[in-house]
């Protein structure tokens, strides 16, 4: 069909020269282009080339088949045009990176960018449709139709701007109207990061880089000031003058496109770039030849977008679009429409079915409906509320939340319109329409609950805001909603209460969520709806679990699970079983019983979605890593959770951060430090990108990276990372928040490893004080802080104080974790070392022996961590005169600890020293004993200079044996 294409890429050059993209300046080669072969490649990687679709100045576009995912795609193969390959590759990577971050219905979906046989290529979604220019020429279009299509394109631009991107070549040829009716903005090949300085860019483009330069990123530039890039007819004054372009340049181009679409003529005439530039700079507006006119309010809105000075234009696309939505006549229609839908279950469905207006009017109500929930006024209120909290990272989170909710509301309006249009085209029945509109309305109510929950934020709310909004179900999924036949009508008031309770759970206000559920349950009892009882039980159980009310949570979660089974509700059964496993992990319940719940969850998720399977494997990873202490099984589960989560969710979804952290922790426990560090670095980069660099969840990852650095002997780096984590948490929550106690404890432990026990004591005493105030003196978490503080006191020579603190840590651990938990065993072993120092050898032998039994079962027989514990068992045997038992234990300890850089130098030296003392009890082993004592001395002198007393003791011992 003439004028039709099915590609989201480059189009053939338009006949009007002023509408063609130009690039001129220092980096452009004007050598004539070589002709593009019909099919230069039979395949590119996993893509089989089917046919060529279009060719332009920047290259050619092909239809290809993706063999892995069984779908057709569009592939743009770029012509270098004499530019350095790195320049082209940087630009295409920037396009892919920028657009891959956008998950917006009005922006083309980019799948992949890479190089094949020296040619850069870009893989995109294949769109069947026409350009906006072609669509406007296909026949008479009403002003409402034209305006709506342009506004949809404007939403795509707004989404790009929200991600920090500027298009710089927006025009009708770079907008597709799909056969599905959806508008998409494409050809972001001239995009750049908005925040980049032109000076930095100028420096960068002068540096020759290789094709695979690691500096290729979104922040790279392809042109600098004094370089013309864009399409003259749609370029802003600053682009004509070769000045830097920003979002206001795109706003100018959008105003040109809008003017041209509505009036049939571009606002600034001319066929050549010089003529157009003169018209633009003189602000000489072209008048439509057919006498078409715009309403005065609309004319004023567009003229502001065409202003000569960037500061006189609309400053954001959101402002521009909001102004376009303020049609006085439309406002009057909304009032009437609002009266019509106020009593309906599926808001808007009845009006759509019974309306006598034209198709465009009938399906255009979604924007007004969603604007009541989220729009500029709500965004401003949210920004003000977050700023008033005075939380360190609040402004950053508010900005990210606003961008996400802007996109979500646009996607909602699109889903509402698509459902309506599908019905009007006869593609879906009235019953299916009702089902879809009921789903769409539920999404709007969920959004309203989220916006309501964020109205009065504190530090906890702000920390949880971004993960919470990402839990919103995508409106587009409603288009797959099938009519179920006999489903009972839901009570909208109960739905509102449930949505609010879920939002309150998401921001950590568990008591408020439980109160809201009580209200919902009271209404539910009046109706006696069993499906609502299960839904309420499931949410109540989760809220009780999160609030730490474990005994209450247990019975409620089990009721929800069995209720879901009875109703055939697979998702309710899955959630109930998984929450029951999580409860068992948190409370350190019997692994056999918890394992049965895990098996139930696994059976329900075998045929479930990737996201449900990811949830299962994440909980299984917790179960194996924290309850069963099988770190290899935990690693396998976390890897599978990560794989499935990435298959189900966008690449920048915050849930992926949790999977990366879980996998990193499992690898750390297995001693695979390099792999653990790589995963946690990936988690940190993703968290900083999605949540912001000052977000508290970044602090958690930084703390874990510090522990890995310490295990690798990089103590200065480790302390620096821990201090950064503490700074983030103190900035986020203040000095007395329990999260600050975690950071203080990490910092204290690292100072211990660095050989600075006095500095460690300062941090750990403060951690105990903060945690005691936050949780109470008997809280299980204090056991960890007391355990570390006891070691610090011991290493500082304050042995009597250390003994009291260690006994306190052991008592708390036994009460909360049980006597056979590995953490309890470690506390018991540490206490055994102090008892050895105090000469209580029999008690020390019993303490250390029982600790070894637990830890061997949990960690295996070959962990280096067991070396110092065997050493303390050997010391106890020595003190009791049990020489052979001492030698056996000391040899095992030395074999595990010697040469392992995960064991600190002082611990290795002490282990060698104890073996030397044990061997000295046998006359035939004294030469070996001297050799080991010398090795211990060397280790202390080079790697543990703080052990002066022990060093002197060993020196005296060696001298006495050599006499």
CSV table of N, CA, C and O in Angstrom, one decimal, residues 19 74 172 206 425 623 644:
chain,number,residue,atom,x,y,z
A,19,UNK,N,12.3,19.2,5.0
A,19,UNK,CA,11.9,18.2,6.0
A,19,UNK,C,12.9,17.0,6.2
A,19,UNK,O,12.7,16.1,6.9
A,74,UNK,N,12.3,-5.2,13.5
A,74,UNK,CA,12.9,-4.3,12.5
A,74,UNK,C,14.4,-4.1,12.9
A,74,UNK,O,14.7,-3.9,14.1
A,172,UNK,N,7.0,15.0,12.0
A,172,UNK,CA,5.9,14.1,11.7
A,172,UNK,C,6.5,12.7,11.1
A,172,UNK,O,5.8,11.7,11.3
A,206,UNK,N,36.8,15.3,20.3
A,206,UNK,CA,38.1,15.5,19.7
A,206,UNK,C,39.1,14.3,20.0
A,206,UNK,O,40.2,14.3,19.5
A,425,UNK,N,-14.9,-0.9,17.1
A,425,UNK,CA,-14.5,-1.5,15.9
A,425,UNK,C,-15.2,-2.9,15.7
A,425,UNK,O,-14.9,-3.5,14.7
A,623,UNK,N,15.2,-19.5,52.3
A,623,UNK,CA,15.0,-20.8,53.0
A,623,UNK,C,16.3,-21.5,53.1
A,623,UNK,O,16.8,-21.9,54.2
A,644,UNK,N,14.5,-15.4,35.9
A,644,UNK,CA,13.1,-15.3,35.6
A,644,UNK,C,12.6,-13.8,35.9
A,644,UNK,O,11.7,-13.4,35.1
